[in-house]
Amino acid sequence: MKLFWACFIALVATSFVFGIRSDLIGELAVKFNLSESDKGEILGVGLWPFALSIIAFSFVIDRIGYKTAAVFAMVCHFAAIGMTLMAKDKTLLYWGTFVVSLGNGTVEAFINPVVATVFRKDKAKWLNILHAGWPAGIVLGVVFNKLFGGLDWTVRFGMCFVPVLVYTLMILPRKFPVQERVAAGVSYREMLREVGGIGFLITGWLVVMGLSQMFNLGLGLWACAGIGAVIGVALGIYTGSVGNPLFLLVLVTMPFLATTELGTDTWLPDLLKPELGVNAGLALAWSALLMTVLRAFAGPIVHRFSPVGLLVVSAAVAVIGLLVLGTVSGGVAVLLAVTLYAVGKTFLWSTTLGMVAEQFPKGGALTLNGVSAVGVLGMGILGSVAMGYFQDVKVAGDLKAAGIYERVAGKPSPTFLGEAPSLDGAKVAELPKAEAAKVEEIRAVHRKGSFIRQAALPAFMLVCYLGLWGYFRARGGYRPVELGAGH
């Protein structure tokens, strides 16, 4: 159990950083004069590079060892926190966030297969419990930020060194097991076959988009898709497989799942600020606390519904929660809506990991971590940026109608959807009081509208999960796949 708790604390450390950064984004936006799209880009780069490291390590982690990956994560976390603290403008803030995301992905790359291997007879339960560490870290980060809100942001963010140091000291003495796939004698090519040509096409397309964004290559959606297709065809020929159809269905849902959970969480304090003011960050903390408790006691819930049944129920509740968040007003009503949303999203990610570990064990670390990678890539490159883009466009449209936009317009930000309009904070501050209030009113309206747009994502997931539920029911019910000797 010492190894499990070391993995748990490593995940707590990653989300502690995530929670503090999410709660600080409004403050950083003022300090560095960030537009909504700038904020979306920085919040997104805090997530999608996660996929680059998780994919890279998933290909080689069984050969280089889990501890090597863990040490890389530690180096990334220490370096990234230092870079962020030294930031003087958007550039270093962006790259510090990028490096911490690489570290976060590496943590996921080793903790998930380790726990799935150690608890191979009850994977869904223990992966849910493991991922209680994610919301637990967010709670600690947000609450700490509120308790010490009077301190400079650099002091508060500097506290991220503490949980990183703790997990470093816990991980280094531990001995790691041989992964289940390797122990069962499943070949490397058989692992790749589970993902197949289509799976690698999707992953390759998103990775190329991420690299294009990182190096300002200017590649469009279709150019990136073309390169992804080349990667998919090549690996499809090598493996002789298009991919496991059930795995591909799960893979397609992941960008929607990640944007529903992580994308909304990232924006939650800022979106709820008009309703809850300075306490908006506490809504994220409450949501995360509820998730921590529910995941920690996930065993009986998973056994009662089965992983697929739990995904169906969770997606339905998430749809309702987001719709309610986008319509209600008033502190108490908003907190009740946040509670409903939190219950809906609680088991989506962790139960998906459990289902993948139980249904596709031949895929080893690659399938288990691949779904997380595709989810975070899709959310960071597309979902988070799209949230900011649509908000910017709608705000600019209403301000133009009110005759205000031209006087407060900032420099447009390029996105994959086109140039996003922005507002210059200094110009907004110079407006007459009535017009400044109008700007904030319009911003508040479209922040709430973001939740209603988000509800379409778990609605799509619900349709997919119902398809999976029907498939397993036709086969006599959900049963985990076990690898025996010689598989």
PDB file of N, CA and C in Angstrom, residues 165-221:
ATOM      1  N   LEU A 165       7.767  18.266  -3.288  1.00  0.00           N
ATOM      2  CA  LEU A 165       8.846  17.703  -2.470  1.00  0.00           C
ATOM      3  C   LEU A 165       8.364  16.472  -1.706  1.00  0.00           C
ATOM      4  N   VAL A 166       7.135  16.515  -1.194  1.00  0.00           N
ATOM      5  CA  VAL A 166       6.591  15.380  -0.437  1.00  0.00           C
ATOM      6  C   VAL A 166       6.491  14.135  -1.315  1.00  0.00           C
ATOM      7  N   TYR A 167       5.923  14.275  -2.529  1.00  0.00           N
ATOM      8  CA  TYR A 167       5.793  13.070  -3.354  1.00  0.00           C
ATOM      9  C   TYR A 167       7.153  12.581  -3.843  1.00  0.00           C
ATOM     10  N   THR A 168       8.102  13.496  -4.019  1.00  0.00           N
ATOM     11  CA  THR A 168       9.461  13.084  -4.395  1.00  0.00           C
ATOM     12  C   THR A 168      10.058  12.169  -3.334  1.00  0.00           C
ATOM     13  N   LEU A 169       9.927  12.561  -2.072  1.00  0.00           N
ATOM     14  CA  LEU A 169      10.473  11.765  -0.969  1.00  0.00           C
ATOM     15  C   LEU A 169       9.736  10.439  -0.797  1.00  0.00           C
ATOM     16  N   MET A 170       8.454  10.385  -1.160  1.00  0.00           N
ATOM     17  CA  MET A 170       7.688   9.146  -1.037  1.00  0.00           C
ATOM     18  C   MET A 170       7.963   8.175  -2.184  1.00  0.00           C
ATOM     19  N   ILE A 171       8.189   8.693  -3.385  1.00  0.00           N
ATOM     20  CA  ILE A 171       8.359   7.847  -4.568  1.00  0.00           C
ATOM     21  C   ILE A 171       9.751   7.223  -4.644  1.00  0.00           C
ATOM     22  N   LEU A 172      10.782   7.990  -4.360  1.00  0.00           N
ATOM     23  CA  LEU A 172      12.154   7.535  -4.603  1.00  0.00           C
ATOM     24  C   LEU A 172      12.512   6.199  -3.936  1.00  0.00           C
ATOM     25  N   PRO A 173      12.046   5.901  -2.702  1.00  0.00           N
ATOM     26  CA  PRO A 173      12.434   4.613  -2.100  1.00  0.00           C
ATOM     27  C   PRO A 173      11.616   3.410  -2.592  1.00  0.00           C
ATOM     28  N   ARG A 174      10.559   3.637  -3.338  1.00  0.00           N
ATOM     29  CA  ARG A 174       9.627   2.563  -3.686  1.00  0.00           C
ATOM     30  C   ARG A 174      10.161   1.665  -4.806  1.00  0.00           C
ATOM     31  N   LYS A 175       9.742   0.379  -4.753  1.00  0.00           N
ATOM     32  CA  LYS A 175      10.037  -0.594  -5.803  1.00  0.00           C
ATOM     33  C   LYS A 175       8.773  -0.804  -6.630  1.00  0.00           C
ATOM     34  N   PHE A 176       8.888  -0.762  -7.956  1.00  0.00           N
ATOM     35  CA  PHE A 176       7.723  -0.831  -8.842  1.00  0.00           C
ATOM     36  C   PHE A 176       7.560  -2.223  -9.454  1.00  0.00           C
ATOM     37  N   PRO A 177       6.297  -2.643  -9.703  1.00  0.00           N
ATOM     38  CA  PRO A 177       6.036  -3.981 -10.252  1.00  0.00           C
ATOM     39  C   PRO A 177       6.216  -4.035 -11.771  1.00  0.00           C
ATOM     40  N   VAL A 178       6.233  -5.268 -12.314  1.00  0.00           N
ATOM     41  CA  VAL A 178       6.218  -5.471 -13.761  1.00  0.00           C
ATOM     42  C   VAL A 178       4.783  -5.299 -14.240  1.00  0.00           C
ATOM     43  N   GLN A 179       4.574  -4.540 -15.314  1.00  0.00           N
ATOM     44  CA  GLN A 179       3.220  -4.262 -15.802  1.00  0.00           C
ATOM     45  C   GLN A 179       2.499  -5.547 -16.213  1.00  0.00           C
ATOM     46  N   GLU A 180       1.187  -5.571 -16.011  1.00  0.00           N
ATOM     47  CA  GLU A 180       0.358  -6.753 -16.249  1.00  0.00           C
ATOM     48  C   GLU A 180       0.537  -7.316 -17.656  1.00  0.00           C
ATOM     49  N   ARG A 181       0.558  -6.453 -18.665  1.00  0.00           N
ATOM     50  CA  ARG A 181       0.710  -6.916 -20.051  1.00  0.00           C
ATOM     51  C   ARG A 181       2.028  -7.644 -20.249  1.00  0.00           C
ATOM     52  N   VAL A 182       3.103  -7.077 -19.714  1.00  0.00           N
ATOM     53  CA  VAL A 182       4.429  -7.673 -19.856  1.00  0.00           C
ATOM     54  C   VAL A 182       4.485  -9.012 -19.133  1.00  0.00           C
ATOM     55  N   ALA A 183       3.937  -9.058 -17.919  1.00  0.00           N
ATOM     56  CA  ALA A 183       3.944 -10.296 -17.139  1.00  0.00           C
ATOM     57  C   ALA A 183       3.170 -11.410 -17.830  1.00  0.00           C
ATOM     58  N   ALA A 184       2.132 -11.048 -18.593  1.00  0.00           N
ATOM     59  CA  ALA A 184       1.311 -12.045 -19.284  1.00  0.00           C
ATOM     60  C   ALA A 184       1.901 -12.458 -20.626  1.00  0.00           C
ATOM     61  N   GLY A 185       2.983 -11.822 -21.043  1.00  0.00           N
ATOM     62  CA  GLY A 185       3.624 -12.198 -22.295  1.00  0.00           C
ATOM     63  C   GLY A 185       2.983 -11.620 -23.540  1.00  0.00           C
ATOM     64  N   VAL A 186       2.180 -10.582 -23.404  1.00  0.00           N
ATOM     65  CA  VAL A 186       1.566  -9.929 -24.567  1.00  0.00           C
ATOM     66  C   VAL A 186       2.633  -9.088 -25.266  1.00  0.00           C
ATOM     67  N   SER A 187       2.785  -9.274 -26.566  1.00  0.00           N
ATOM     68  CA  SER A 187       3.854  -8.602 -27.303  1.00  0.00           C
ATOM     69  C   SER A 187       3.592  -7.105 -27.465  1.00  0.00           C
ATOM     70  N   TYR A 188       4.653  -6.391 -27.809  1.00  0.00           N
ATOM     71  CA  TYR A 188       4.562  -4.950 -28.040  1.00  0.00           C
ATOM     72  C   TYR A 188       3.622  -4.654 -29.204  1.00  0.00           C
ATOM     73  N   ARG A 189       3.702  -5.457 -30.279  1.00  0.00           N
ATOM     74  CA  ARG A 189       2.840  -5.228 -31.438  1.00  0.00           C
ATOM     75  C   ARG A 189       1.377  -5.482 -31.083  1.00  0.00           C
ATOM     76  N   GLU A 190       1.119  -6.490 -30.256  1.00  0.00           N
ATOM     77  CA  GLU A 190      -0.261  -6.744 -29.828  1.00  0.00           C
ATOM     78  C   GLU A 190      -0.808  -5.558 -29.039  1.00  0.00           C
ATOM     79  N   MET A 191       0.034  -4.921 -28.245  1.00  0.00           N
ATOM     80  CA  MET A 191      -0.383  -3.722 -27.522  1.00  0.00           C
ATOM     81  C   MET A 191      -0.782  -2.627 -28.515  1.00  0.00           C
ATOM     82  N   LEU A 192       0.042  -2.427 -29.538  1.00  0.00           N
ATOM     83  CA  LEU A 192      -0.250  -1.398 -30.536  1.00  0.00           C
ATOM     84  C   LEU A 192      -1.523  -1.706 -31.318  1.00  0.00           C
ATOM     85  N   ARG A 193      -1.825  -2.991 -31.509  1.00  0.00           N
ATOM     86  CA  ARG A 193      -3.010  -3.387 -32.276  1.00  0.00           C
ATOM     87  C   ARG A 193      -4.302  -2.911 -31.618  1.00  0.00           C
ATOM     88  N   GLU A 194      -4.338  -2.825 -30.308  1.00  0.00           N
ATOM     89  CA  GLU A 194      -5.544  -2.363 -29.620  1.00  0.00           C
ATOM     90  C   GLU A 194      -5.890  -0.926 -30.022  1.00  0.00           C
ATOM     91  N   VAL A 195      -4.873  -0.102 -30.212  1.00  0.00           N
ATOM     92  CA  VAL A 195      -5.084   1.289 -30.640  1.00  0.00           C
ATOM     93  C   VAL A 195      -5.327   1.336 -32.143  1.00  0.00           C
ATOM     94  N   GLY A 196      -4.474   0.673 -32.917  1.00  0.00           N
ATOM     95  CA  GLY A 196      -4.681   0.527 -34.353  1.00  0.00           C
ATOM     96  C   GLY A 196      -4.549   1.815 -35.154  1.00  0.00           C
ATOM     97  N   GLY A 197      -4.767   1.688 -36.468  1.00  0.00           N
ATOM     98  CA  GLY A 197      -4.587   2.811 -37.380  1.00  0.00           C
ATOM     99  C   GLY A 197      -5.472   3.997 -37.068  1.00  0.00           C
ATOM    100  N   ILE A 198      -6.747   3.751 -36.769  1.00  0.00           N
ATOM    101  CA  ILE A 198      -7.666   4.866 -36.498  1.00  0.00           C
ATOM    102  C   ILE A 198      -7.305   5.565 -35.192  1.00  0.00           C
ATOM    103  N   GLY A 199      -6.965   4.775 -34.178  1.00  0.00           N
ATOM    104  CA  GLY A 199      -6.576   5.371 -32.902  1.00  0.00           C
ATOM    105  C   GLY A 199      -5.341   6.239 -33.027  1.00  0.00           C
ATOM    106  N   PHE A 200      -4.357   5.770 -33.800  1.00  0.00           N
ATOM    107  CA  PHE A 200      -3.143   6.565 -33.998  1.00  0.00           C
ATOM    108  C   PHE A 200      -3.392   7.762 -34.906  1.00  0.00           C
ATOM    109  N   LEU A 201      -4.352   7.654 -35.826  1.00  0.00           N
ATOM    110  CA  LEU A 201      -4.722   8.814 -36.648  1.00  0.00           C
ATOM    111  C   LEU A 201      -5.257   9.937 -35.760  1.00  0.00           C
ATOM    112  N   ILE A 202      -6.193   9.592 -34.870  1.00  0.00           N
ATOM    113  CA  ILE A 202      -6.779  10.595 -33.967  1.00  0.00           C
ATOM    114  C   ILE A 202      -5.700  11.209 -33.084  1.00  0.00           C
ATOM    115  N   THR A 203      -4.882  10.332 -32.486  1.00  0.00           N
ATOM    116  CA  THR A 203      -3.833  10.813 -31.586  1.00  0.00           C
ATOM    117  C   THR A 203      -2.806  11.652 -32.332  1.00  0.00           C
ATOM    118  N   GLY A 204      -2.384  11.173 -33.513  1.00  0.00           N
ATOM    119  CA  GLY A 204      -1.389  11.899 -34.298  1.00  0.00           C
ATOM    120  C   GLY A 204      -1.876  13.265 -34.721  1.00  0.00           C
ATOM    121  N   TRP A 205      -3.137  13.350 -35.146  1.00  0.00           N
ATOM    122  CA  TRP A 205      -3.722  14.637 -35.551  1.00  0.00           C
ATOM    123  C   TRP A 205      -3.660  15.646 -34.408  1.00  0.00           C
ATOM    124  N   LEU A 206      -4.058  15.212 -33.214  1.00  0.00           N
ATOM    125  CA  LEU A 206      -4.078  16.124 -32.076  1.00  0.00           C
ATOM    126  C   LEU A 206      -2.667  16.495 -31.627  1.00  0.00           C
ATOM    127  N   VAL A 207      -1.737  15.537 -31.663  1.00  0.00           N
ATOM    128  CA  VAL A 207      -0.352  15.838 -31.287  1.00  0.00           C
ATOM    129  C   VAL A 207       0.252  16.866 -32.246  1.00  0.00           C
ATOM    130  N   VAL A 208       0.023  16.693 -33.546  1.00  0.00           N
ATOM    131  CA  VAL A 208       0.551  17.640 -34.538  1.00  0.00           C
ATOM    132  C   VAL A 208      -0.051  19.027 -34.323  1.00  0.00           C
ATOM    133  N   MET A 209      -1.337  19.090 -33.999  1.00  0.00           N
ATOM    134  CA  MET A 209      -1.956  20.390 -33.708  1.00  0.00           C
ATOM    135  C   MET A 209      -1.300  21.052 -32.502  1.00  0.00           C
ATOM    136  N   GLY A 210      -1.015  20.243 -31.488  1.00  0.00           N
ATOM    137  CA  GLY A 210      -0.353  20.784 -30.308  1.00  0.00           C
ATOM    138  C   GLY A 210       1.038  21.306 -30.616  1.00  0.00           C
ATOM    139  N   LEU A 211       1.801  20.550 -31.404  1.00  0.00           N
ATOM    140  CA  LEU A 211       3.145  20.986 -31.776  1.00  0.00           C
ATOM    141  C   LEU A 211       3.098  22.234 -32.653  1.00  0.00           C
ATOM    142  N   SER A 212       2.102  22.307 -33.546  1.00  0.00           N
ATOM    143  CA  SER A 212       1.945  23.487 -34.396  1.00  0.00           C
ATOM    144  C   SER A 212       1.683  24.724 -33.555  1.00  0.00           C
ATOM    145  N   GLN A 213       0.846  24.568 -32.534  1.00  0.00           N
ATOM    146  CA  GLN A 213       0.559  25.691 -31.635  1.00  0.00           C
ATOM    147  C   GLN A 213       1.799  26.080 -30.850  1.00  0.00           C
ATOM    148  N   MET A 214       2.543  25.080 -30.388  1.00  0.00           N
ATOM    149  CA  MET A 214       3.707  25.342 -29.548  1.00  0.00           C
ATOM    150  C   MET A 214       4.800  26.090 -30.307  1.00  0.00           C
ATOM    151  N   PHE A 215       5.040  25.692 -31.570  1.00  0.00           N
ATOM    152  CA  PHE A 215       6.125  26.284 -32.346  1.00  0.00           C
ATOM    153  C   PHE A 215       5.639  27.306 -33.379  1.00  0.00           C
ATOM    154  N   ASN A 216       4.349  27.701 -33.270  1.00  0.00           N
ATOM    155  CA  ASN A 216       3.773  28.696 -34.193  1.00  0.00           C
ATOM    156  C   ASN A 216       3.994  28.320 -35.660  1.00  0.00           C
ATOM    157  N   LEU A 217       3.704  27.063 -35.987  1.00  0.00           N
ATOM    158  CA  LEU A 217       3.906  26.576 -37.350  1.00  0.00           C
ATOM    159  C   LEU A 217       2.799  27.017 -38.296  1.00  0.00           C
ATOM    160  N   GLY A 218       1.664  27.404 -37.739  1.00  0.00           N
ATOM    161  CA  GLY A 218       0.569  27.898 -38.566  1.00  0.00           C
ATOM    162  C   GLY A 218      -0.156  26.823 -39.354  1.00  0.00           C
ATOM    163  N   LEU A 219      -0.040  25.564 -38.935  1.00  0.00           N
ATOM    164  CA  LEU A 219      -0.740  24.485 -39.637  1.00  0.00           C
ATOM    165  C   LEU A 219      -2.222  24.517 -39.284  1.00  0.00           C
ATOM    166  N   GLY A 220      -3.082  24.404 -40.283  1.00  0.00           N
ATOM    167  CA  GLY A 220      -4.516  24.414 -40.044  1.00  0.00           C
ATOM    168  C   GLY A 220      -5.033  23.052 -39.628  1.00  0.00           C
ATOM    169  N   LEU A 221      -6.329  23.000 -39.348  1.00  0.00           N
ATOM    170  CA  LEU A 221      -6.956  21.748 -38.926  1.00  0.00           C
ATOM    171  C   LEU A 221      -6.733  20.634 -39.939  1.00  0.00           C
TER     172      LEU A 221
END
